Coordinates of C-alpha atoms and ligand atoms in Angstrom, one line a residue:
X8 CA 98.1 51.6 -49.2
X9 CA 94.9 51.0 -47.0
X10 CA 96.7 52.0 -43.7
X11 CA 97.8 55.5 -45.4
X12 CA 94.5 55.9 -46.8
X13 CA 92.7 55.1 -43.6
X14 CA 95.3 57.3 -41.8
X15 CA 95.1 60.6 -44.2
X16 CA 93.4 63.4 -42.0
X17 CA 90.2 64.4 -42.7
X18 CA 89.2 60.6 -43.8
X19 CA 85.2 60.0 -43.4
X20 CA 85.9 56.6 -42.5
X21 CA 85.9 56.6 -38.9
X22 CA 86.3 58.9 -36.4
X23 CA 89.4 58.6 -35.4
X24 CA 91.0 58.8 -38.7
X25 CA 88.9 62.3 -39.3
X26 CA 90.0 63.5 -36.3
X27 CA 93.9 63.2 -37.8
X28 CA 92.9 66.4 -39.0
X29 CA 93.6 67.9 -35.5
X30 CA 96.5 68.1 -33.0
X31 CA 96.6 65.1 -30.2
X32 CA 94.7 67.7 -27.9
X33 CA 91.9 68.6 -29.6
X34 CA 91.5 64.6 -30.7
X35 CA 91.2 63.7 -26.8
X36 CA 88.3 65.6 -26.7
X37 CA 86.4 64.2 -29.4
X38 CA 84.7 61.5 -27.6
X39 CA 83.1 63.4 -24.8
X40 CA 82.5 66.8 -27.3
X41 CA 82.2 66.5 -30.9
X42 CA 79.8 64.9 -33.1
X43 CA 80.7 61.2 -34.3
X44 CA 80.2 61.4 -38.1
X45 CA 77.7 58.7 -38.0
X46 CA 75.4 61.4 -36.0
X47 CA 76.6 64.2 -37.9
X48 CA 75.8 62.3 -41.5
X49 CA 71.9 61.6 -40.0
X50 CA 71.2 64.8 -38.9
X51 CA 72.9 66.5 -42.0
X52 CA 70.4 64.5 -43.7
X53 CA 67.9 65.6 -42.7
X54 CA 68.9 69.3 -42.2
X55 CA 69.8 69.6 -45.8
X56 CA 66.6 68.1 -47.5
X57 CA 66.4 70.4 -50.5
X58 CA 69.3 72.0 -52.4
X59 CA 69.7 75.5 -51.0
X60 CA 69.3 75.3 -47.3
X61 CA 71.0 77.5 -44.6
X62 CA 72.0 75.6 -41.5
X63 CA 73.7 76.4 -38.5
X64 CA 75.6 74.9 -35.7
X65 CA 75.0 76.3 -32.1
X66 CA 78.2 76.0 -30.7
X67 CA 80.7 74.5 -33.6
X68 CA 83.5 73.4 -31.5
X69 CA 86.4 72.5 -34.3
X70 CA 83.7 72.4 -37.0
X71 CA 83.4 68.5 -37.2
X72 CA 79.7 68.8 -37.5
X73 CA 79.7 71.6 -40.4
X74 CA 83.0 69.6 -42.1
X75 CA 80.8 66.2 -42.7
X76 CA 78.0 67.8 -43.8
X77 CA 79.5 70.5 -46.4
X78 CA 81.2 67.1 -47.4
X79 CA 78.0 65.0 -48.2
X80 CA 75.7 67.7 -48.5
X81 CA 77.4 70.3 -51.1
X82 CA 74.1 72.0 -52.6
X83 CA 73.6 73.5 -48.7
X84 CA 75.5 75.7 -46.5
X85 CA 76.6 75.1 -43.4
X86 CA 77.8 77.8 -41.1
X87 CA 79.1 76.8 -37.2
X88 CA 79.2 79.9 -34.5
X89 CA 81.9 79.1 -31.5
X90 CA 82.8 80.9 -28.9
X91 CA 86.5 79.9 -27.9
X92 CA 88.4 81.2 -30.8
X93 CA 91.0 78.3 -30.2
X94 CA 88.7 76.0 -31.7
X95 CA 87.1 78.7 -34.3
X96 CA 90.9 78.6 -35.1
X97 CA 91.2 74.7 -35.9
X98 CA 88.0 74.6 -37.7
X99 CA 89.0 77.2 -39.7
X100 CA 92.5 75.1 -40.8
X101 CA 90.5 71.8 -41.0
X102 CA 88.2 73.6 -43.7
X103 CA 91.5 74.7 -45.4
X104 CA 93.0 71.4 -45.5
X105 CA 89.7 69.8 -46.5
X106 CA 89.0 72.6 -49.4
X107 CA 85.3 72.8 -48.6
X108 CA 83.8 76.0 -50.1
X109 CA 80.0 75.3 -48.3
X110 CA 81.0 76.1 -45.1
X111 CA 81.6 78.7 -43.4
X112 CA 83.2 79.5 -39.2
X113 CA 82.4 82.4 -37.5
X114 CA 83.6 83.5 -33.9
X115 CA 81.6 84.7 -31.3
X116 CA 78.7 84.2 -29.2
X117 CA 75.2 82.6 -31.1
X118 CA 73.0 85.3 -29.1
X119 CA 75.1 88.2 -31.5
X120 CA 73.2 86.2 -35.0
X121 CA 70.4 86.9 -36.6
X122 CA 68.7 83.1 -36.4
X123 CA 66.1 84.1 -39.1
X124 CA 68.7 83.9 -41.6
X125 CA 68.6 79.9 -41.2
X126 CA 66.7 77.5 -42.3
X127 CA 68.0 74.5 -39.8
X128 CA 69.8 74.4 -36.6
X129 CA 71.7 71.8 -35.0
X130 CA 72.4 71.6 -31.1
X131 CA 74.7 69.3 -29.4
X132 CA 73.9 70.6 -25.5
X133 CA 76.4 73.4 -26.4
X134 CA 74.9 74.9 -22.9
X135 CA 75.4 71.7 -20.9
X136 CA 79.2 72.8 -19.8
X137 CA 77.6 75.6 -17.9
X138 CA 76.0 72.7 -15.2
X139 CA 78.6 70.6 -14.4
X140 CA 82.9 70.9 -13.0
X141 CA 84.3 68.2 -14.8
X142 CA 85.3 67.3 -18.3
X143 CA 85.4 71.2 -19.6
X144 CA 87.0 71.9 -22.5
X145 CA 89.1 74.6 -21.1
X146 CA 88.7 77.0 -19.0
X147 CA 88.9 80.1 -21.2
X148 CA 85.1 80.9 -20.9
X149 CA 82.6 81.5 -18.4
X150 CA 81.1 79.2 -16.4
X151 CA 77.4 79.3 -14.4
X152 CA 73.8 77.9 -13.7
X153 CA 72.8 81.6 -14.8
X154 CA 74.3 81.3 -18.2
X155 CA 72.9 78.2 -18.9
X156 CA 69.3 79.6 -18.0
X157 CA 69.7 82.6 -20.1
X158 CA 71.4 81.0 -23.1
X159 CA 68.5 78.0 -23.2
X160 CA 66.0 80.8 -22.5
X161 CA 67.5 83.2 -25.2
X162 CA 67.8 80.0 -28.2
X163 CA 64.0 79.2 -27.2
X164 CA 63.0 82.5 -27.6
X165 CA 64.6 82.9 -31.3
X166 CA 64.0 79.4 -32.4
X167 CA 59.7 80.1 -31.8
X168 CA 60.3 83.2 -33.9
X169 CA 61.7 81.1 -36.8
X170 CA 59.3 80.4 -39.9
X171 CA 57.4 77.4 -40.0
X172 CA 59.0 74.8 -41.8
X173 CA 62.6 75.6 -40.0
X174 CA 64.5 72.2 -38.8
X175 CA 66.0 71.6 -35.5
X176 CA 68.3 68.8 -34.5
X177 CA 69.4 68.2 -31.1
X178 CA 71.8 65.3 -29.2
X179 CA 72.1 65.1 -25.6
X180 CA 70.0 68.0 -25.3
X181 CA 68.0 68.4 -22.0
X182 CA 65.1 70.0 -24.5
X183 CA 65.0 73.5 -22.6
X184 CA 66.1 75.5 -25.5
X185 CA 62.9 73.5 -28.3
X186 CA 59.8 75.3 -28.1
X187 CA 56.4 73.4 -28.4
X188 CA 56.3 74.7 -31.4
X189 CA 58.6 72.1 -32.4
X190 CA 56.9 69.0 -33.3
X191 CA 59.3 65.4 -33.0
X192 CA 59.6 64.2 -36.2
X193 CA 62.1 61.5 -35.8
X194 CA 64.7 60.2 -33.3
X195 CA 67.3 57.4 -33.0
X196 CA 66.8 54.1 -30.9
X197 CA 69.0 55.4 -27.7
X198 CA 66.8 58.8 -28.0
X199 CA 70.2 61.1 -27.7
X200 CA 69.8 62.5 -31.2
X201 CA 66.2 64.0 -31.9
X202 CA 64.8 65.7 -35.2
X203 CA 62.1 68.9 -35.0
X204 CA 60.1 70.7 -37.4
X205 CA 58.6 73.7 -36.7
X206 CA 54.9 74.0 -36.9
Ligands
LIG12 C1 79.5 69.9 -27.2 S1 80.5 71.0 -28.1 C2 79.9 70.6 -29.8 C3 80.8 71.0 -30.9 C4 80.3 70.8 -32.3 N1 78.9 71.3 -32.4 C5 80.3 69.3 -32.7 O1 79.2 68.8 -32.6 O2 81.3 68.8 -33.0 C6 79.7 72.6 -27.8 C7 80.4 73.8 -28.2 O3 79.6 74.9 -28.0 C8 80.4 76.1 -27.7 N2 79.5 77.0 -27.1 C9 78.9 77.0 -25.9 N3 78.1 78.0 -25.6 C10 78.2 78.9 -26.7 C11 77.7 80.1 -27.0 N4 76.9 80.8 -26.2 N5 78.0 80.7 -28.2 C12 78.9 80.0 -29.1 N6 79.4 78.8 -28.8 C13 79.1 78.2 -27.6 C14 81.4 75.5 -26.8 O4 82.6 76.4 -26.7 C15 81.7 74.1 -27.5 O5 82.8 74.3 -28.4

């Protein structure tokens, strides 16, 4: 009975009974490029401090981030913009099997959204496949130092037009994309996973 339970896909448990929700492929990529659930449930957290709010993911990958916190957070919203439309694909089947109505996948490229519409954002170095040859997800996109300038460039740009007040959380980010604007309200002991209001 515990083993099943453990095992059923989509558990919150762990995260490698969660990621039973995908195929074997998209599970071997979890450690190096989605959120663990212990990260996504912090910075949901904080994201989703009143009933109501808006939040994106920059970069949703197979939706694991947008999946935990629609689960713990149901009076907010959370939408998750991806690129490959693979993985668009399987977050869009997870939701399915996990019935969550608060979130919401859409494919495409995050500089084609209107940001103001948020109130949050979360950032897991979405860019940070753009500087380095190994360890890519696929190779369906493109790739280049250039893109990874203009994309950080771009997300600063929109994130020091957002309203004061707006939330920003970023792991493993290199900080290029956060504004001063941002002020560092809170971070976790290793320093990976950082929380910003906007002044
Ligand atoms: C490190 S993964 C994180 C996935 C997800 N946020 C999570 O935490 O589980 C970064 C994702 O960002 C996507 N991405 C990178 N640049 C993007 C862009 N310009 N627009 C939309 N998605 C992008 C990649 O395809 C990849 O799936």
């Amino acid at each position: 009975m515990q083993t099943s339970t453990l095992l059923k896909p989509g558990n919150y448990v762990n995260d490698a009974a969660f990621d039973w929700l995908y195929p074997e492929k998209i599970q071997q990529l979890s450690r190096r490029h989605w959120t663990p659930i212990s990260i996504a449930k912090t910075a949901a957290r904080f994201l989703a401090n009143e009933p109501g709010k808006k939040i994106l993911d920059i970069g949703s990958g197979v939706g694991k981030f947008c999946l935990v916190g629609a689960r713990f957070y149901p009076e907010s919203t959370f939408f998750g913009v991806e690129q490959r439309e693979s993985l668009y694909q399987q977050a869009m089947e997870a939701r399915e099997v996990m019935q969550l109505r608060n979130t919401h996948f859409i494919h495409g490229n995050f500089t084609e959204l209107d940001l103001s519409a948020y109130d949050g954002f979360y950032f897991y170095n979405s860019f940070f496949e753009n500087l380095v040859d190994q360890d890519q997800i696929d190779n369906t996109v493109e790739q280049s130092t250039s893109l990874y300038n203009y994309y950080s460039r771009y997300l600063f740009k929109q994130l020091e037009k957002c309203a004061s007040g707006t939330r920003l959380v970023t792991f493993h980010s290199l900080e290029d994309e956060v504004p001063p604007c941002y002020q560092l309200v809170d971070t976790s002991m290793d320093l990976m996973l950082k929380m910003w209001i906007r002044r």
